[in-house]
Amino acid sequence: QVQLVESGGGLVQAGGSLRLSCAASGRTFSNYVMSWFRQAPGKEREFVAGISRSSSMTSYIESVKGRFTISRDNAKNMVYLQMNSLKPEDTAVYYCAADRYARPLVVRTTQEEYNYWGQGTQVTVSS
Protein backbone atom coordinates (compact mmCIF):
# COMPACT_ATOMS: atom_id res chain seq x y z
CA GLN A 1 0.00 0.00 0.00
CA VAL A 2 1.28 3.44 -0.98
CA GLN A 3 1.39 6.10 1.69
CA LEU A 4 1.08 9.80 0.91
CA VAL A 5 1.74 12.42 3.56
CA GLU A 6 1.16 16.13 2.96
CA SER A 7 2.73 19.00 4.84
CA GLY A 8 3.20 22.74 4.51
CA GLY A 9 -0.32 24.04 4.98
CA GLY A 10 -1.12 26.90 7.27
CA LEU A 11 -2.49 30.40 7.62
CA VAL A 12 -1.30 33.11 5.28
CA GLN A 13 -2.43 36.60 4.35
CA ALA A 14 -3.77 37.32 0.88
CA GLY A 15 -0.90 37.87 -1.52
CA GLY A 16 1.41 35.58 0.40
CA SER A 17 2.94 32.24 -0.50
CA LEU A 18 3.01 28.67 0.73
CA ARG A 19 4.71 25.52 -0.50
CA LEU A 20 2.94 22.23 0.03
CA SER A 21 4.90 18.99 0.07
CA CYS A 22 3.76 15.41 -0.41
CA ALA A 23 6.02 12.53 0.58
CA ALA A 24 5.32 9.13 -0.98
CA SER A 25 6.41 5.70 0.16
CA GLY A 26 7.41 2.79 -2.04
CA ARG A 27 9.85 2.02 -4.82
CA THR A 28 7.68 2.93 -7.80
CA PHE A 29 6.89 6.61 -7.26
CA SER A 30 7.99 7.47 -10.78
CA ASN A 31 5.22 5.23 -12.18
CA TYR A 32 2.49 7.50 -10.82
CA VAL A 33 0.94 10.66 -12.13
CA MET A 34 0.71 12.99 -9.15
CA SER A 35 -1.89 15.66 -8.56
CA TRP A 36 -3.23 18.07 -6.00
CA PHE A 37 -6.94 18.40 -5.29
CA ARG A 38 -8.68 20.75 -2.89
CA GLN A 39 -12.00 20.94 -1.12
CA ALA A 40 -13.47 24.10 0.33
CA PRO A 41 -16.35 24.11 2.84
CA GLY A 42 -19.63 23.40 1.08
CA LYS A 43 -17.89 22.64 -2.22
CA GLU A 44 -17.01 19.49 -4.10
CA ARG A 45 -13.44 18.32 -4.25
CA GLU A 46 -11.77 19.78 -7.32
CA PHE A 47 -8.61 19.16 -9.28
CA VAL A 48 -6.00 21.87 -8.85
CA ALA A 49 -2.78 20.75 -10.53
CA GLY A 50 -1.17 17.59 -11.86
CA ILE A 51 2.17 16.44 -13.18
CA SER A 52 3.12 13.51 -15.38
CA ARG A 53 5.56 10.80 -14.44
CA SER A 54 8.65 12.44 -15.90
CA SER A 55 7.48 16.05 -15.38
CA SER A 56 7.04 16.58 -19.12
CA MET A 57 3.37 17.51 -18.74
CA THR A 58 1.58 19.67 -16.20
CA SER A 59 -2.05 20.66 -15.89
CA TYR A 60 -3.75 23.40 -13.87
CA ILE A 61 -7.22 24.72 -13.36
CA GLU A 62 -7.62 28.15 -14.89
CA SER A 63 -7.98 29.98 -11.58
CA VAL A 64 -4.46 29.06 -10.42
CA LYS A 65 -2.51 29.40 -13.66
CA GLY A 66 0.39 31.78 -13.25
CA ARG A 67 0.18 31.56 -9.46
CA PHE A 68 0.70 27.87 -8.62
CA THR A 69 3.48 25.58 -9.79
CA ILE A 70 3.50 21.81 -9.37
CA SER A 71 6.80 19.95 -9.42
CA ARG A 72 8.20 16.57 -8.44
CA ASP A 73 11.49 14.98 -7.49
CA ASN A 74 11.37 11.29 -8.34
CA ALA A 75 14.70 10.61 -6.65
CA LYS A 76 13.20 11.78 -3.36
CA ASN A 77 9.64 10.51 -3.85
CA MET A 78 8.33 14.05 -3.41
CA VAL A 79 5.78 16.26 -5.10
CA TYR A 80 5.33 19.95 -4.37
CA LEU A 81 2.83 22.70 -4.94
CA GLN A 82 4.27 26.19 -4.82
CA MET A 83 1.43 28.65 -4.26
CA ASN A 84 2.06 32.35 -4.81
CA SER A 85 -0.24 35.38 -4.79
CA LEU A 86 -2.71 33.49 -2.64
CA LYS A 87 -6.32 34.61 -2.53
CA PRO A 88 -9.04 33.98 0.06
CA GLU A 89 -10.81 31.74 -2.44
CA ASP A 90 -7.81 29.40 -2.33
CA THR A 91 -8.80 28.45 1.22
CA ALA A 92 -9.41 24.70 1.31
CA VAL A 93 -8.07 21.37 2.44
CA TYR A 94 -5.47 20.32 -0.10
CA TYR A 95 -4.96 16.65 -0.91
CA CYS A 96 -2.12 14.86 -2.64
CA ALA A 97 -3.22 12.02 -4.92
CA ALA A 98 -1.54 9.35 -7.06
CA ASP A 99 -2.78 7.84 -10.34
CA ARG A 100 -1.03 4.63 -11.40
CA TYR A 101 -2.95 3.88 -14.58
CA ALA A 102 -3.02 7.09 -16.59
CA ARG A 103 -1.74 6.72 -20.13
CA PRO A 104 1.57 8.40 -21.02
CA LEU A 105 1.35 12.17 -21.43
CA VAL A 106 -2.04 12.24 -19.71
CA VAL A 107 -2.88 13.96 -16.44
CA ARG A 108 -6.38 12.94 -15.37
CA THR A 109 -8.48 15.44 -13.47
CA THR A 110 -11.30 13.41 -11.90
CA GLN A 111 -10.85 12.14 -8.37
CA GLU A 112 -12.33 8.74 -9.18
CA GLU A 113 -9.28 7.93 -11.31
CA TYR A 114 -6.82 8.28 -8.44
CA ASN A 115 -5.75 5.27 -6.44
CA TYR A 116 -4.09 6.77 -3.38
CA TRP A 117 -4.72 9.85 -1.28
CA GLY A 118 -3.04 11.70 1.52
CA GLN A 119 -4.84 12.90 4.62
CA GLY A 120 -5.01 16.51 3.51
CA THR A 121 -3.48 19.73 4.76
CA GLN A 122 -5.40 22.90 5.57
CA VAL A 123 -4.63 26.12 3.72
CA THR A 124 -6.31 29.26 5.00
CA VAL A 125 -5.87 32.61 3.27
CA SER A 126 -7.06 35.67 5.15
CA SER A 127 -8.14 38.91 3.51
Coordinates of C-alpha atoms in Angstrom, one line a residue:
Q1 CA 0.0 0.0 0.0
V2 CA 1.3 3.4 -1.0
Q3 CA 1.4 6.1 1.7
L4 CA 1.1 9.8 0.9
V5 CA 1.7 12.4 3.6
E6 CA 1.2 16.1 3.0
S7 CA 2.7 19.0 4.8
G8 CA 3.2 22.7 4.5
G9 CA -0.3 24.0 5.0
G10 CA -1.1 26.9 7.3
L11 CA -2.5 30.4 7.6
V12 CA -1.3 33.1 5.3
Q13 CA -2.4 36.6 4.4
A14 CA -3.8 37.3 0.9
G15 CA -0.9 37.9 -1.5
G16 CA 1.4 35.6 0.4
S17 CA 2.9 32.2 -0.5
L18 CA 3.0 28.7 0.7
R19 CA 4.7 25.5 -0.5
L20 CA 2.9 22.2 0.0
S21 CA 4.9 19.0 0.1
C22 CA 3.8 15.4 -0.4
A23 CA 6.0 12.5 0.6
A24 CA 5.3 9.1 -1.0
S25 CA 6.4 5.7 0.2
G26 CA 7.4 2.8 -2.0
R27 CA 9.9 2.0 -4.8
T28 CA 7.7 2.9 -7.8
F29 CA 6.9 6.6 -7.3
S30 CA 8.0 7.5 -10.8
N31 CA 5.2 5.2 -12.2
Y32 CA 2.5 7.5 -10.8
V33 CA 0.9 10.7 -12.1
M34 CA 0.7 13.0 -9.1
S35 CA -1.9 15.7 -8.6
W36 CA -3.2 18.1 -6.0
F37 CA -6.9 18.4 -5.3
R38 CA -8.7 20.7 -2.9
Q39 CA -12.0 20.9 -1.1
A40 CA -13.5 24.1 0.3
P41 CA -16.4 24.1 2.8
G42 CA -19.6 23.4 1.1
K43 CA -17.9 22.6 -2.2
E44 CA -17.0 19.5 -4.1
R45 CA -13.4 18.3 -4.2
E46 CA -11.8 19.8 -7.3
F47 CA -8.6 19.2 -9.3
V48 CA -6.0 21.9 -8.8
A49 CA -2.8 20.7 -10.5
G50 CA -1.2 17.6 -11.9
I51 CA 2.2 16.4 -13.2
S52 CA 3.1 13.5 -15.4
R53 CA 5.6 10.8 -14.4
S54 CA 8.6 12.4 -15.9
S55 CA 7.5 16.1 -15.4
S56 CA 7.0 16.6 -19.1
M57 CA 3.4 17.5 -18.7
T58 CA 1.6 19.7 -16.2
S59 CA -2.0 20.7 -15.9
Y60 CA -3.7 23.4 -13.9
I61 CA -7.2 24.7 -13.4
E62 CA -7.6 28.2 -14.9
S63 CA -8.0 30.0 -11.6
V64 CA -4.5 29.1 -10.4
K65 CA -2.5 29.4 -13.7
G66 CA 0.4 31.8 -13.3
R67 CA 0.2 31.6 -9.5
F68 CA 0.7 27.9 -8.6
T69 CA 3.5 25.6 -9.8
I70 CA 3.5 21.8 -9.4
S71 CA 6.8 19.9 -9.4
R72 CA 8.2 16.6 -8.4
D73 CA 11.5 15.0 -7.5
N74 CA 11.4 11.3 -8.3
A75 CA 14.7 10.6 -6.7
K76 CA 13.2 11.8 -3.4
N77 CA 9.6 10.5 -3.8
M78 CA 8.3 14.0 -3.4
V79 CA 5.8 16.3 -5.1
Y80 CA 5.3 20.0 -4.4
L81 CA 2.8 22.7 -4.9
Q82 CA 4.3 26.2 -4.8
M83 CA 1.4 28.6 -4.3
N84 CA 2.1 32.4 -4.8
S85 CA -0.2 35.4 -4.8
L86 CA -2.7 33.5 -2.6
K87 CA -6.3 34.6 -2.5
P88 CA -9.0 34.0 0.1
E89 CA -10.8 31.7 -2.4
D90 CA -7.8 29.4 -2.3
T91 CA -8.8 28.5 1.2
A92 CA -9.4 24.7 1.3
V93 CA -8.1 21.4 2.4
Y94 CA -5.5 20.3 -0.1
Y95 CA -5.0 16.6 -0.9
C96 CA -2.1 14.9 -2.6
A97 CA -3.2 12.0 -4.9
A98 CA -1.5 9.4 -7.1
D99 CA -2.8 7.8 -10.3
R100 CA -1.0 4.6 -11.4
Y101 CA -3.0 3.9 -14.6
A102 CA -3.0 7.1 -16.6
R103 CA -1.7 6.7 -20.1
P104 CA 1.6 8.4 -21.0
L105 CA 1.4 12.2 -21.4
V106 CA -2.0 12.2 -19.7
V107 CA -2.9 14.0 -16.4
R108 CA -6.4 12.9 -15.4
T109 CA -8.5 15.4 -13.5
T110 CA -11.3 13.4 -11.9
Q111 CA -10.8 12.1 -8.4
E112 CA -12.3 8.7 -9.2
E113 CA -9.3 7.9 -11.3
Y114 CA -6.8 8.3 -8.4
N115 CA -5.7 5.3 -6.4
Y116 CA -4.1 6.8 -3.4
W117 CA -4.7 9.8 -1.3
G118 CA -3.0 11.7 1.5
Q119 CA -4.8 12.9 4.6
G120 CA -5.0 16.5 3.5
T121 CA -3.5 19.7 4.8
Q122 CA -5.4 22.9 5.6
V123 CA -4.6 26.1 3.7
T124 CA -6.3 29.3 5.0
V125 CA -5.9 32.6 3.3
S126 CA -7.1 35.7 5.2
S127 CA -8.1 38.9 3.5

